[in-house]
Amino acid sequence: MPVVVPAFSRIGEENAFAVLARATALAQAGRDVINLGIGQPDMPTPPHVVEAAVKALQDGHHGYTPATGILPLREAVARDLDRRLGVQVSPDSVMIVPGGKVTMFMAILMFGEPGAEILYPDPGFPIYRSMIEFTGATPVPVPIREENGFAFSAEETLALITPRTRLLILNSPANPTGGVTPKAEIDKLVAGLAAHPDVTIMSDEIYGTMTYDGERHHTLLAYPEIRDRLIYLDGASKTYAMTGWRLGWSVWPAPLYDAARKLAVNSFSCVNAATQWAGIAALDGPQDCVAAMMAEFDRRRLLVVEGLNKLPGVSCITPKGAFYAFPNISETGWKAKALASALLEEAGVATIGGPDFGIHGEGYLRLSYANSAENIARALERIGSFLEGNRR
Ligand code: PLP
């Protein structure tokens, strides 16, 4: 008899990893593939951060650390939140975790159970829905609409709350759309949440340093009225080009902090010690590396949006954050996943079909501009020729 674990029939994954594997296989077979599928900066981790990790290893930081992370890093996170966002958090509410994903994993495990409803953005990061389904809770998608500039709508979100809603997941700046929700909309949402005191909020702000056009990041941490039921998710993966290091952090309300600590003790024990020391160097060190990366992303953002809007049947609003464009391809006549697959196999360009981010992603593709300007220009040319030759 094969071993069957029923809960695992409900867990999903991230198609971006499958696209990456296919793109790599095609490249290994000699094909010239341009990868606009991947959600990680193409720059290396800043050298002073790497040096801090090397030094930590040489200094003998080889053992377990506290499960919640070393105090100097938790203090550095608190300093960063104060400096960057003007919010005060106690280092005792900060938890160091191996990547941004782990905070959502913990939060969804805490609140997800059969009968519970969890609201999440759609299109949105695919792990939200996957984990909600895994716990047996009911996933309730909150539509994220192009006509709102891919910001979430306070009204639409509040209208979906029921007495069974346990957790509300928010994400701005957003993956996969690059949408940034304006402060006025967040104000409205927080005001409306006063009527729903039993709903916990998880705010995924992993792209919080990645906004454009002078747009400021508005953190949910800035609202004292929800601080006792807000889980803040952040990390080093995107801001400091550290996806492979596995370093994230979260801020928890006091009653949940110990539950998060226990989940850490029961799973990963602690984040790699040298990585934690690197995190201190990243947060406390010079931030010009972040500014330089953002200037480069900004240049590419304009290139990609301008190029996309010239393609037949394609229109793309200018993303205000992260490093993704989310063009509307519905006028091409192609279904999004079929187009993404044909572009990879026939044109050698890796993108992700919008439906990989939820049902409201149909009609869109996600293009990451974490690739060189030259490659972006070549990719746009290839997509253009493909669409010209394959009209539906
Ligand atoms: N949240 C969002 C919205 C993301 O896009 C990602 C990564 O793509 C993560 C969280 C997870 O980040 P990490 O690689 O640090 O686990």
CSV table of C-alpha atoms and ligand atoms in Angstrom, one decimal:
chain,number,residue,atom,x,y,z
A,1,MET,CA,0.0,0.0,0.0
A,2,PRO,CA,1.4,3.4,-0.9
A,3,VAL,CA,1.7,5.8,2.0
A,4,VAL,CA,-0.9,8.6,1.6
A,5,VAL,CA,-0.9,11.7,3.8
A,6,PRO,CA,-4.3,13.4,3.0
A,7,ALA,CA,-3.3,16.9,4.0
A,8,PHE,CA,-0.6,16.8,1.4
A,9,SER,CA,-3.2,16.5,-1.4
A,10,ARG,CA,-4.1,20.1,-0.4
A,11,ILE,CA,-0.7,21.7,-0.4
A,12,GLY,CA,0.4,23.6,-3.4
A,13,GLU,CA,3.7,25.2,-4.5
A,14,GLU,CA,5.2,28.1,-6.4
A,15,ASN,CA,5.2,27.6,-10.1
A,16,ALA,CA,8.0,30.1,-10.4
A,17,PHE,CA,10.4,27.3,-9.2
A,18,ALA,CA,9.0,24.9,-11.9
A,19,VAL,CA,9.5,27.6,-14.5
A,20,LEU,CA,13.1,28.2,-13.3
A,21,ALA,CA,13.8,24.5,-13.5
A,22,ARG,CA,12.4,24.3,-17.0
A,23,ALA,CA,14.3,27.4,-18.1
A,24,THR,CA,17.5,26.0,-16.7
A,25,ALA,CA,16.9,22.6,-18.4
A,26,LEU,CA,16.4,24.4,-21.8
A,27,ALA,CA,19.5,26.5,-21.2
A,28,GLN,CA,21.5,23.4,-20.4
A,29,ALA,CA,20.3,21.8,-23.6
A,30,GLY,CA,21.8,24.7,-25.5
A,31,ARG,CA,18.8,27.0,-25.8
A,32,ASP,CA,19.2,30.8,-25.3
A,33,VAL,CA,16.7,31.5,-22.5
A,34,ILE,CA,16.0,34.9,-21.0
A,35,ASN,CA,14.6,34.5,-17.5
A,36,LEU,CA,12.0,37.1,-16.6
A,37,GLY,CA,10.3,34.5,-14.3
A,38,ILE,CA,12.4,34.6,-11.2
A,39,GLY,CA,11.6,36.7,-8.2
A,40,GLN,CA,15.0,37.5,-6.9
A,41,PRO,CA,17.4,40.5,-7.5
A,42,ASP,CA,20.0,39.6,-10.0
A,43,MET,CA,22.6,41.6,-8.1
A,44,PRO,CA,25.0,39.9,-5.6
A,45,THR,CA,24.7,40.5,-1.9
A,46,PRO,CA,26.6,43.6,-0.9
A,47,PRO,CA,30.3,42.7,-0.1
A,48,HIS,CA,30.2,44.2,3.4
A,49,VAL,CA,27.4,41.8,4.3
A,50,VAL,CA,29.3,38.8,2.9
A,51,GLU,CA,32.3,39.9,4.9
A,52,ALA,CA,30.3,40.1,8.1
A,53,ALA,CA,29.2,36.4,7.6
A,54,VAL,CA,32.8,35.3,6.9
A,55,LYS,CA,34.0,37.2,10.0
A,56,ALA,CA,31.2,35.6,12.1
A,57,LEU,CA,32.4,32.1,11.0
A,58,GLN,CA,36.0,33.0,11.7
A,59,ASP,CA,35.1,34.4,15.1
A,60,GLY,CA,33.5,31.1,16.1
A,61,HIS,CA,29.8,31.7,15.7
A,62,HIS,CA,29.1,28.1,14.9
A,63,GLY,CA,26.5,27.0,17.4
A,64,TYR,CA,22.8,27.3,18.0
A,65,THR,CA,21.5,30.7,18.8
A,66,PRO,CA,18.3,31.5,20.7
A,67,ALA,CA,15.3,30.2,18.7
A,68,THR,CA,14.0,33.8,18.4
A,69,GLY,CA,17.4,35.0,17.0
A,70,ILE,CA,20.3,36.8,18.5
A,71,LEU,CA,19.5,40.0,20.5
A,72,PRO,CA,21.9,42.3,18.4
A,73,LEU,CA,20.0,41.4,15.3
A,74,ARG,CA,16.6,41.8,16.9
A,75,GLU,CA,17.8,45.2,18.1
A,76,ALA,CA,19.0,46.0,14.6
A,77,VAL,CA,15.6,45.2,13.2
A,78,ALA,CA,14.0,47.5,15.7
A,79,ARG,CA,16.4,50.3,14.8
A,80,ASP,CA,15.7,49.8,11.1
A,81,LEU,CA,12.0,50.0,11.6
A,82,ASP,CA,12.4,53.2,13.6
A,83,ARG,CA,14.8,54.8,11.1
A,84,ARG,CA,13.0,53.8,7.9
A,85,LEU,CA,9.4,53.8,8.9
A,86,GLY,CA,9.3,55.8,12.1
A,87,VAL,CA,7.8,53.0,14.2
A,88,GLN,CA,8.9,51.7,17.6
A,89,VAL,CA,9.0,48.0,18.3
A,90,SER,CA,10.5,46.2,21.2
A,91,PRO,CA,13.3,43.8,20.2
A,92,ASP,CA,11.4,41.3,22.4
A,93,SER,CA,8.6,41.3,19.8
A,94,VAL,CA,11.0,40.6,16.9
A,95,MET,CA,11.5,37.0,15.8
A,96,ILE,CA,14.3,36.0,13.4
A,97,VAL,CA,13.2,33.4,10.9
A,98,PRO,CA,14.8,31.6,7.9
A,99,GLY,CA,13.1,33.7,5.2
A,100,GLY,CA,10.0,35.7,4.7
A,101,LYS,CA,8.0,32.6,4.0
A,102,VAL,CA,8.4,31.2,7.4
A,103,THR,CA,6.5,34.0,9.0
A,104,MET,CA,3.5,33.3,6.8
A,105,PHE,CA,3.9,29.6,7.4
A,106,MET,CA,3.7,30.1,11.2
A,107,ALA,CA,0.9,32.7,11.0
A,108,ILE,CA,-1.3,30.5,8.8
A,109,LEU,CA,-0.6,27.4,10.9
A,110,MET,CA,-1.7,29.4,14.0
A,111,PHE,CA,-5.0,30.5,12.6
A,112,GLY,CA,-5.9,27.9,10.0
A,113,GLU,CA,-8.2,25.1,10.9
A,114,PRO,CA,-11.4,23.6,9.4
A,115,GLY,CA,-14.2,26.1,9.7
A,116,ALA,CA,-11.9,29.1,9.8
A,117,GLU,CA,-11.7,31.6,6.9
A,118,ILE,CA,-8.5,33.3,5.9
A,119,LEU,CA,-8.6,36.3,3.5
A,120,TYR,CA,-5.6,36.7,1.1
A,121,PRO,CA,-4.8,38.8,-2.0
A,122,ASP,CA,-5.6,37.3,-5.4
A,123,PRO,CA,-3.5,37.6,-7.5
A,124,GLY,CA,-1.0,37.1,-4.8
A,125,PHE,CA,2.0,35.1,-3.5
A,126,PRO,CA,0.9,31.5,-4.2
A,127,ILE,CA,2.1,30.2,-0.8
A,128,TYR,CA,-0.7,32.0,1.0
A,129,ARG,CA,-3.4,29.9,-0.6
A,130,SER,CA,-1.4,26.8,-0.5
A,131,MET,CA,-0.8,27.0,3.2
A,132,ILE,CA,-4.4,28.0,4.0
A,133,GLU,CA,-5.6,24.9,2.2
A,134,PHE,CA,-3.1,22.7,3.9
A,135,THR,CA,-4.5,23.7,7.3
A,136,GLY,CA,-8.0,22.8,6.2
A,137,ALA,CA,-9.2,26.5,6.5
A,138,THR,CA,-11.2,28.1,3.8
A,139,PRO,CA,-9.3,30.4,1.5
A,140,VAL,CA,-11.2,33.6,0.7
A,141,PRO,CA,-9.5,35.5,-2.2
A,142,VAL,CA,-9.6,39.3,-2.0
A,143,PRO,CA,-9.6,40.4,-5.7
A,144,ILE,CA,-6.7,42.7,-6.5
A,145,ARG,CA,-7.8,44.8,-9.5
A,146,GLU,CA,-6.0,46.5,-12.3
A,147,GLU,CA,-8.5,49.4,-12.2
A,148,ASN,CA,-7.3,50.1,-8.6
A,149,GLY,CA,-3.7,50.2,-9.8
A,150,PHE,CA,-3.4,46.7,-8.2
A,151,ALA,CA,-3.9,48.2,-4.7
A,152,PHE,CA,-6.2,46.3,-2.4
A,153,SER,CA,-9.6,47.8,-1.8
A,154,ALA,CA,-10.5,48.5,1.8
A,155,GLU,CA,-14.2,48.3,1.0
A,156,GLU,CA,-14.0,45.0,-0.9
A,157,THR,CA,-11.7,43.5,1.8
A,158,LEU,CA,-14.0,44.5,4.7
A,159,ALA,CA,-17.1,43.2,2.9
A,160,LEU,CA,-15.5,39.7,2.7
A,161,ILE,CA,-15.0,39.4,6.5
A,162,THR,CA,-17.5,37.1,8.2
A,163,PRO,CA,-17.7,35.8,11.8
A,164,ARG,CA,-15.5,32.9,10.8
A,165,THR,CA,-12.6,35.1,9.5
A,166,ARG,CA,-9.6,34.5,11.6
A,167,LEU,CA,-6.7,36.0,9.6
A,168,LEU,CA,-6.4,38.7,6.9
A,169,ILE,CA,-3.3,38.7,4.8
A,170,LEU,CA,-2.2,41.9,3.2
A,171,ASN,CA,0.7,42.6,0.8
A,172,SER,CA,2.0,46.0,-0.3
A,173,PRO,CA,4.2,46.5,-2.3
A,174,ALA,CA,2.8,43.5,-4.0
A,175,ASN,CA,3.9,40.4,-5.7
A,176,PRO,CA,3.0,39.7,-8.6
A,177,THR,CA,1.5,43.0,-9.6
A,178,GLY,CA,4.0,45.6,-8.3
A,179,GLY,CA,0.9,47.4,-6.8
A,180,VAL,CA,1.3,49.7,-3.9
A,181,THR,CA,-1.7,50.5,-1.7
A,182,PRO,CA,-2.1,54.2,-0.9
A,183,LYS,CA,-2.2,55.4,2.7
A,184,ALA,CA,-5.8,56.6,2.4
A,185,GLU,CA,-6.9,53.1,1.5
A,186,ILE,CA,-4.9,51.5,4.5
A,187,ASP,CA,-6.4,54.2,6.8
A,188,LYS,CA,-9.9,53.1,5.6
A,189,LEU,CA,-9.2,49.5,6.1
A,190,VAL,CA,-7.8,49.9,9.6
A,191,ALA,CA,-10.8,52.1,10.6
A,192,GLY,CA,-13.1,49.3,9.3
A,193,LEU,CA,-11.2,46.6,11.2
A,194,ALA,CA,-12.3,48.2,14.5
A,195,ALA,CA,-15.6,46.5,13.9
A,196,HIS,CA,-13.8,43.1,13.6
A,197,PRO,CA,-11.6,42.9,16.7
A,198,ASP,CA,-11.2,39.1,16.4
A,199,VAL,CA,-9.5,39.3,13.0
A,200,THR,CA,-5.7,39.0,13.1
A,201,ILE,CA,-3.8,40.8,10.3
A,202,MET,CA,-0.6,39.5,8.7
A,203,SER,CA,1.1,42.3,6.7
A,204,ASP,CA,3.6,41.0,4.2
A,205,GLU,CA,6.0,44.0,3.7
A,206,ILE,CA,8.9,42.1,2.2
A,207,TYR,CA,9.1,44.6,-0.6
A,208,GLY,CA,8.8,47.6,1.8
A,209,THR,CA,12.0,49.2,0.6
A,210,MET,CA,11.1,48.8,-3.0
A,211,THR,CA,8.9,51.7,-4.1
A,212,TYR,CA,9.3,54.2,-7.0
A,213,ASP,CA,8.4,57.7,-8.1
A,214,GLY,CA,8.9,59.1,-4.6
A,215,GLU,CA,6.1,56.8,-3.3
A,216,ARG,CA,6.6,56.1,0.4
A,217,HIS,CA,6.0,52.8,1.9
A,218,HIS,CA,3.1,52.8,4.4
A,219,THR,CA,3.5,50.1,7.0
A,220,LEU,CA,0.6,48.6,9.0
A,221,LEU,CA,2.9,48.9,12.0
A,222,ALA,CA,2.1,52.6,12.1
A,223,TYR,CA,-1.4,51.9,13.4
A,224,PRO,CA,-1.4,51.5,17.2
A,225,GLU,CA,-5.0,50.5,17.2
A,226,ILE,CA,-4.2,47.1,15.5
A,227,ARG,CA,-0.8,46.5,16.9
A,228,ASP,CA,-2.1,43.9,19.4
A,229,ARG,CA,-3.3,41.8,16.5
A,230,LEU,CA,-0.8,42.6,13.7
A,231,ILE,CA,1.9,40.2,12.5
A,232,TYR,CA,4.5,42.1,10.4
A,233,LEU,CA,6.5,40.0,7.9
A,234,ASP,CA,9.8,41.3,6.5
A,235,GLY,CA,13.2,40.0,5.6
A,236,ALA,CA,16.5,40.5,3.8
A,237,SER,CA,15.8,38.4,0.7
A,238,LYS,CA,14.8,41.2,-1.7
A,239,THR,CA,16.2,44.4,-0.1
A,240,TYR,CA,19.7,43.1,0.3
A,241,ALA,CA,19.7,40.5,-2.5
A,242,MET,CA,19.9,37.7,0.0
A,243,THR,CA,17.3,35.1,-1.2
A,244,GLY,CA,19.7,32.2,-0.7
A,245,TRP,CA,20.8,33.1,2.8
A,246,ARG,CA,17.4,32.5,4.2
A,247,LEU,CA,16.9,35.4,6.5
A,248,GLY,CA,13.6,37.0,7.5
A,249,TRP,CA,12.1,38.7,10.5
A,250,SER,CA,8.7,39.3,11.9
A,251,VAL,CA,7.1,41.4,14.6
A,252,TRP,CA,4.5,39.6,16.7
A,253,PRO,CA,1.9,40.7,19.2
A,254,ALA,CA,2.8,39.5,22.7
A,255,PRO,CA,0.2,36.7,22.9
A,256,LEU,CA,1.5,35.1,19.7
A,257,TYR,CA,5.2,35.5,20.2
A,258,ASP,CA,5.6,32.5,22.4
A,259,ALA,CA,3.6,30.4,19.9
A,260,ALA,CA,6.0,31.5,17.1
A,261,ARG,CA,9.0,30.7,19.3
A,262,LYS,CA,7.6,27.2,19.9
A,263,LEU,CA,7.1,26.6,16.2
A,264,ALA,CA,10.8,27.7,15.7
A,265,VAL,CA,11.9,25.3,18.5
A,266,ASN,CA,9.9,22.5,16.9
A,267,SER,CA,11.2,23.0,13.4
A,268,PHE,CA,14.4,25.0,12.4
A,269,SER,CA,15.7,25.7,16.0
A,270,CYS,CA,17.3,29.0,14.9
A,271,VAL,CA,18.6,30.8,11.8
A,272,ASN,CA,22.2,30.0,10.8
A,273,ALA,CA,24.3,32.1,13.1
A,274,ALA,CA,26.6,33.6,10.5
A,275,THR,CA,23.6,34.7,8.5
A,276,GLN,CA,22.3,36.5,11.5
A,277,TRP,CA,25.5,38.4,11.9
A,278,ALA,CA,25.3,39.3,8.2
A,279,GLY,CA,21.8,40.6,8.8
A,280,ILE,CA,23.2,43.0,11.4
A,281,ALA,CA,25.7,44.3,8.8
A,282,ALA,CA,22.9,44.6,6.2
A,283,LEU,CA,20.5,46.6,8.5
A,284,ASP,CA,23.1,48.7,10.3
A,285,GLY,CA,25.5,49.2,7.4
A,286,PRO,CA,25.5,51.7,4.6
A,287,GLN,CA,22.2,51.7,2.6
A,288,ASP,CA,23.6,53.1,-0.6
A,289,CYS,CA,23.7,49.5,-2.0
A,290,VAL,CA,19.9,49.5,-1.7
A,291,ALA,CA,19.6,52.9,-3.3
A,292,ALA,CA,21.8,51.8,-6.2
A,293,MET,CA,19.8,48.6,-6.7
A,294,MET,CA,16.6,50.5,-6.7
A,295,ALA,CA,17.9,53.1,-9.2
A,296,GLU,CA,18.8,50.2,-11.6
A,297,PHE,CA,15.4,48.5,-11.1
A,298,ASP,CA,13.7,51.9,-11.8
A,299,ARG,CA,15.5,52.2,-15.1
A,300,ARG,CA,14.5,48.7,-16.1
A,301,ARG,CA,10.9,49.2,-14.9
A,302,LEU,CA,10.4,52.1,-17.3
A,303,LEU,CA,12.0,50.1,-20.1
A,304,VAL,CA,9.8,47.1,-19.5
A,305,VAL,CA,6.6,49.0,-19.2
A,306,GLU,CA,7.3,51.1,-22.3
A,307,GLY,CA,8.3,48.0,-24.3
A,308,LEU,CA,5.2,46.0,-23.2
A,309,ASN,CA,2.8,48.8,-24.1
A,310,LYS,CA,4.2,48.6,-27.7
A,311,LEU,CA,3.3,45.0,-28.1
A,312,PRO,CA,0.2,43.9,-30.0
A,313,GLY,CA,-2.7,43.2,-27.6
A,314,VAL,CA,-0.6,44.0,-24.5
A,315,SER,CA,-1.1,46.9,-22.0
A,316,CYS,CA,0.7,47.4,-18.8
A,317,ILE,CA,0.2,49.9,-16.0
A,318,THR,CA,3.4,51.3,-14.4
A,319,PRO,CA,4.1,49.3,-11.2
A,320,LYS,CA,4.8,51.4,-8.2
A,321,GLY,CA,6.8,48.9,-6.2
A,322,ALA,CA,8.7,45.6,-6.1
A,323,PHE,CA,10.4,44.5,-9.4
A,324,TYR,CA,7.5,43.0,-11.3
A,325,ALA,CA,5.4,44.1,-14.2
A,326,PHE,CA,2.0,42.6,-14.6
A,327,PRO,CA,0.9,43.3,-18.2
A,328,ASN,CA,-2.7,42.7,-19.3
A,329,ILE,CA,-2.5,40.2,-22.2
A,330,SER,CA,-6.2,39.5,-22.6
A,331,GLU,CA,-6.4,41.3,-26.0
A,332,THR,CA,-3.8,39.0,-27.5
A,333,GLY,CA,-6.5,36.2,-27.4
A,334,TRP,CA,-4.1,33.9,-25.5
A,335,LYS,CA,-4.9,32.4,-22.2
A,336,ALA,CA,-2.1,33.5,-19.8
A,337,LYS,CA,-0.6,30.1,-18.9
A,338,ALA,CA,-0.6,28.9,-22.5
A,339,LEU,CA,1.1,32.1,-23.5
A,340,ALA,CA,3.7,31.8,-20.7
A,341,SER,CA,4.4,28.2,-21.7
A,342,ALA,CA,4.6,29.0,-25.5
A,343,LEU,CA,6.9,32.0,-24.8
A,344,LEU,CA,9.3,29.8,-22.8
A,345,GLU,CA,9.3,26.8,-25.3
A,346,GLU,CA,9.1,28.7,-28.6
A,347,ALA,CA,10.6,32.2,-27.9
A,348,GLY,CA,13.0,31.4,-25.1
A,349,VAL,CA,11.6,33.9,-22.6
A,350,ALA,CA,10.6,32.7,-19.1
A,351,THR,CA,7.6,34.6,-17.6
A,352,ILE,CA,4.9,33.4,-15.2
A,353,GLY,CA,1.2,33.1,-16.1
A,354,GLY,CA,-1.1,35.2,-14.0
A,355,PRO,CA,-3.2,32.2,-12.9
A,356,ASP,CA,-0.2,30.9,-11.0
A,357,PHE,CA,-1.0,33.7,-8.6
A,358,GLY,CA,-4.7,33.0,-8.3
A,359,ILE,CA,-8.0,33.0,-10.3
A,360,HIS,CA,-8.0,36.8,-10.7
A,361,GLY,CA,-4.6,36.5,-12.5
A,362,GLU,CA,-6.1,35.2,-15.7
A,363,GLY,CA,-5.4,37.6,-18.6
A,364,TYR,CA,-2.0,38.7,-17.1
A,365,LEU,CA,1.6,37.6,-17.2
A,366,ARG,CA,4.2,38.4,-14.5
A,367,LEU,CA,7.5,39.6,-15.8
A,368,SER,CA,10.3,40.1,-13.3
A,369,TYR,CA,12.7,42.9,-14.3
A,370,ALA,CA,15.5,41.3,-12.2
A,371,ASN,CA,17.5,40.9,-15.4
A,372,SER,CA,19.8,43.2,-17.4
A,373,ALA,CA,18.4,46.0,-19.5
A,374,GLU,CA,19.9,44.3,-22.6
A,375,ASN,CA,18.2,41.0,-21.8
A,376,ILE,CA,14.9,42.8,-21.1
A,377,ALA,CA,15.1,44.5,-24.5
A,378,ARG,CA,15.9,41.2,-26.2
A,379,ALA,CA,13.0,39.5,-24.4
A,380,LEU,CA,10.6,42.2,-25.4
A,381,GLU,CA,11.6,41.8,-29.0
A,382,ARG,CA,11.1,38.1,-28.8
A,383,ILE,CA,7.7,38.4,-27.2
A,384,GLY,CA,6.7,41.0,-29.9
A,385,SER,CA,7.8,38.7,-32.8
A,386,PHE,CA,6.1,35.7,-31.2
A,387,LEU,CA,2.8,37.6,-30.7
A,388,GLU,CA,3.0,39.0,-34.3
A,389,GLY,CA,3.4,35.5,-35.7
A,390,ASN,CA,0.9,33.8,-33.4
A,391,ARG,CA,-2.3,35.9,-33.4
A,392,ARG,CA,-5.3,34.3,-31.9
B,1,PLP,N1,6.3,37.4,0.4
B,1,PLP,C1,6.3,37.7,-0.9
B,1,PLP,C2,5.1,38.6,-1.3
B,1,PLP,C3,7.2,37.3,-1.8
B,1,PLP,O1,7.1,37.6,-3.1
B,1,PLP,C4,8.2,36.4,-1.3
B,1,PLP,C5,9.2,35.9,-2.3
B,1,PLP,O2,9.1,35.9,-3.4
B,1,PLP,C6,8.2,36.1,0.0
B,1,PLP,C7,7.3,36.6,0.9
B,1,PLP,C8,9.2,35.1,0.6
B,1,PLP,O3,10.5,35.6,0.7
B,1,PLP,P1,11.6,34.6,1.2
B,1,PLP,O4,12.4,34.2,0.0
B,1,PLP,O5,12.4,35.5,2.1
B,1,PLP,O6,11.1,33.5,2.0
